[in-house]
């Protein structure tokens, strides 16, 4: 059954490089429609993402194709074939741009997420980067972050795509409108369902350590954690701030209140926090994942009507890769 | 009239950070709905893009808001306010993620495009990067590249969004299927409308200089140009290759045939070609634009019910920026 | 009249390299006591300091010597002769270690101070570094800092030596004992003489911006300024913090309250604050001056009983330096 | 019994930051004198020095205080508590500047000395740096160098403080006055007590290797060693020079004459000499120790009248450090 | 029997530094002709070359000398004595320039060759650098390259000196004159003796991979290998090009045809080819060997008429080196 | 008239890459002998040297060729044609290796010499590097150094080739044999013709400054200069040593005695001496010239029987270079 995520614009070739639709026209006029093998490979090492969406597209658009692929989330090497298609060229030629784009964009995100998740482990990482990408791909970003190892994302659409509950605390805007961190947190507590963790954002009005203790005293056992999001104008969240807040919460009798760190968290920062033993309980990561560059994927014709072929610079014929698995499209 | 580009997922908040919809719920329960001023600013210098789409969203979702903004394509400085919204918070709070994402993603692309376009000028640059981004934003990428100065993009959807005709030559796949560069080019010439430039891709089977002359001799005056796309396995397109192909075409009597360069073209490469005087007639640029990182935008509440306010680290109250223009939403 | 600053330990040679006193003994036994010329020069460019103390020492210990010297505070070049002594060797040979040490240590401090003072100008700089040096030279450090351009130091002894009133605000310890920044500042205001500026330290308990406004509201016109001394654990004093505190003070009606910045202020930091236009009114500088390395000075015999001489590596005879002035010792 | 090294200027607070004496005044007026705990810690790793002098000061000025401290010469880590004071604040508040300065200045020297001593071991290192510091702290420098591992210093006062005999050879000035290295060395030999080693300085007039042999031939068994101090104008003392002088002395029948190297010896230089096997018997080190930057120490109030407290950025309450030992002041 | 390679210009001293012949004149006039020991050592580590030619020179010019030397091709350390001469000074003084020059120039080449040969092993390396040196030393260069481990050189004279058959393929000029790679290769095959390997140069007119297959198909089993020499204008020979040509030859049925790589091959390039597993069968190396800097050799008199001596900076007397072997000159 | 410098080995092709002689054989068998144009160009900027020798070779071997060339000593740019030959290929094909080698080796030397000569100007530079190259090219090295701007070389053969008198002082060996610098210099003075400058080498036995004065006092007006050649073991010749020797000579009454500096003099060193104003009167430069890498020259066939041609990577046909001059071979 075709996946609803594949839009008409993709299926119609409206988002394809136009030379592919022109090629389809010309080949049709010339009566050329060979059975070809296309192999797709990445330009650098990474985590494969988007392959499931690609298969959904092929199910819908080229159900007769023979498809071999690596698994979603698999580690892949530079130039390793991750997808092999065997079909009449007319069945999928128009979708090369879309196939590559799905893989490129989301594998870039998944790969960046994996690096940070590995550095932070076993401390969980949540994707907070929806605000850095166009809303048309925000859910895809969060899905890719989860493929890369994040525990979830922050949008309903993204979390749903990844099969996780979305994660959310309290934005600065809400604290500002309530005019007080404790009041905002108490209102959150009053109106939100029980199953949502109460996480207070503590850097809006006053000193973070001071607010953390204040909100803990007001909320008691209902407080799950506090979030530190100190802006760069105030020196960002430092490892020492985390240590101090932890110590002050402990001294005030709140050893169970967790500390979530967000705001400019990247790989280097996570490594620093780990190196100095900052007692972080969870990370929220934004642009270190969402601004990761796509991984360039290339699709090469390697066989035409059974004959090995390749453009200059590439080796003709099917490339051996025992890791590939046959995918049933129908 | 609302723009059809704003999808239901955006309008429903499905792609918004969930804490914004929770905030709307809580504020509604508490009966809080102040008139607020939100200011949005970028984290680094760049070219503003996406503001028109943001305005479309506001027209549809928050028509009563007072909006001041910079123009699409304007140069902007780090921390300069590019958009100021004055409205009841309930009117737009849910769209903060979408507003920021539209600006962040497309301004990143437009900014990268501008740098390359400036370096190449007056040689025209076309965006060839649709294959590196998810097809759901491929058109937005090409639109942003044109905002940044590219002459057009390669997909129908992107070019239409930018108000340009799409650009396309011949893909390697078509040459491989025809089995010969000249045959493929002649077929293109036979079946394509007259107004489309005939541009032969000459690195598929044989030496580029050899093929360039062969195809020129076969096509005569009908050939507009040739495209060099030598892969890195063969040393990429070098400035000397361009000079040699130019010389061999000239010696063979084809001084009017243009040379288009693609394949790994980035800012540094364009500067090199310029420095050594390589006779390039047009560039096709992919990941140097499409893989540009988003520009982080931030939205700050600066006034609530007429009272200046700000979170720690920011200066309370409306920021003066005489470059902003009032936008009529209705 | 001998200066009381020259201690018996110096005059007795107790702090001199012992080979100089042994040399005196041996030359005495041998009946050798030529009239010699010694020239003293620095190993690198800098600001000369300590020459007045050296002259005091010579006045007391070798009043018959002929002395030519540069002025206290003069800029000097590497290897430039800053002091020339002509006397019987027995008159001053024992003091070579002391002469060099006075110049080396204090010229090092004065030179570092000058660099920061020049970078900060016209914003005044005060030396806060007494705590990094042994108390036996704390006053000399502050004197040297003033020679280098600082407006004053923080200790009575140092300021007196430099002919300035000492500068002091409120230490963290006092705020902690009072338990509140406002109370501590009000107590300071109540008990200190009118001529001492009221400067509140605002980073002890709460957010700096918040405390700055609180103390301004409590003190009114009596508050001269506030001091920001945010520790590195909290991201140090950033330029944006200064801008924000300035803005919040202005918005609260206190545009006359000055902002003093201390805590890790060094040359690079001052240059950064200047570059981004942070509205600092005064700097307190510690280890960037107090930890400056001494400037190595060397004393060479260049003439013995009228005959030019020098050790290998140096040029025999008196070096011409028209900048030197004859000093009257008696 | 109070140590005579603590001067009146320190005891009177004349060299203290003036805000401490003002604080004493204000607290006295307000009748505030809590029992407090102050903890002192360094800003970087190093060798602790000056703690004995600090204890002397406390014995004299605050005999009722409870003191826990690391040992003189102990290795210490950044931020490790090296001294904990519990007393009424009035008992020691005035001495914070002095305490910190004693530790900072001398620990800086001891730490630099340790690095060089470790690199040179088992070759002994003597401190020759008195000439780079003010004579008021020359003895403290040499004491610190010995705490750091040097065998002794060069001044009577410094060596006495360190409980070692001072080390001295022959200065260039004496050789120049005698006009001949051999004559100067013979005079030294004639007039100096037997227990002082005869060490000839051999770079004043002639080639070092030539002079070394000449002086050895003149002095015979009475010569303990020669010192190489070649100035930078002549290429400094190179490892090859040491090897050559050793070989020429050996060939001339003086294998027991030792070679002392001075002049610009620093850590990098000692490592070079070691790496190439230069036969050095002793090093004299000047500015590599004497110009070492102080180590910044900080004193934090951590408890007031039994209640844990700390300024922002620090963790309230007493810090656990089992390495601290209780010191009896009376 | 004297070696004919020692030219009259060398024997006459015409190519010697003139101060040596003047010295001979003066010593003769003065009647001075001591028996001296000269030791020769290199300035850096390397492979000794030229020692056999030096011995030939000494056999002819100074047959009475006592000679100890390392072997041709031996690894030598910086400053290690590689040659010791004991003779009347008049017997060899005039030849110091020649001795040093023979060693310096050829040891430089042999040392560079060894580094590349070691990196390439077991893939053979041939010296192709005769064109970078004056023809008067072209044979010496190739001899040195073979001493360094190359399998042979490209000139008859050089290969003869090294005792190897010269290696040669086909120059671009010949392919250009024939106008076709296949024709040129076939002509080579027709006219050259059977024992010469048939190696086609395949980058002159067409794509390398295309030409490689064409020439293999034309020549069949008679083709020993093909040579890739792609110029920098076309991106040099890349590892991927080698892989592709190998694959295309294999697919076309020519797995035995070898691939020779030349053109800018240096140590870094060989390491790259090895790291990525490029299937190279032989390297031709030019300027990476031929442009290697000479190794500076120095000759020191260390003994005169039985007495150890040396100039300043060197250690008098014969240096122990058990690796030296006595050479019989007669 | 043929130049005698062209050896039989060159003329016979014995030093040519063997593929050129094989090519001659094959072309002869095939009856192919087109009139071709070969252009020769360097791989980098530099000073052209060796062109006169090349023309000598062509005069002797290919007198019918049409030759266009730049002048000996001309500045040339990377890839600029410096020599164009038009002749039957059989007339010169065998000499390509020799032509390129003559230009490559000597242009490398001349180019390095020019850089140092320009940096030292107007202080003269002499080539002392014969000992670093094989004696078969020692004269060519010195000739090239003079083409690059040196005033002369040190060997009779080299100086004769360059049309200059050779330059020579006194070697260390001679001083060592005489056992005294003054005696050696006096012997030189006694036995050498009047027209040879008396230059004493002063670093052999004693301190350079000491010896310089001693020899000046002994020689009086007959001393032209002294040479400083301090070895690296003694710190090389430093700028300060030159200044000191100058000062001590002047003070002793010998302001006319010149100072020659040798020993490790390279471009960086000359720039240092200039920057600090060291009073050098002449430089002797060795490996900074003699170890310069050859400049890679390439010979391309650009026309065959009147038809433009080139291998891939080069532009077919004769390259325009108006700087070339027609050379008459007969």
Short mmCIF file of C-alpha atoms in Angstrom, two decimals, chain B residues 65 128 138 140 171 190 200 203 206 223 235-236 239 296:
data_model
loop_
_atom_site.label_atom_id
_atom_site.label_comp_id
_atom_site.label_asym_id
_atom_site.label_seq_id
_atom_site.Cartn_x
_atom_site.Cartn_y
_atom_site.Cartn_z
CA UNK B 65 -0.98 41.18 13.64
CA UNK B 128 22.07 22.26 -9.25
CA UNK B 138 13.84 21.19 -3.12
CA UNK B 140 12.47 26.20 -1.53
CA UNK B 171 22.26 13.61 -17.55
CA UNK B 190 15.60 16.47 -32.46
CA UNK B 200 26.14 18.56 -24.49
CA UNK B 203 32.78 13.59 -20.04
CA UNK B 206 35.70 9.75 -23.97
CA UNK B 223 25.09 23.60 -30.24
CA UNK B 235 40.83 14.92 -11.10
CA UNK B 236 37.71 17.13 -11.33
CA UNK B 239 41.17 25.38 -14.93
CA UNK B 296 19.96 30.32 13.49
#
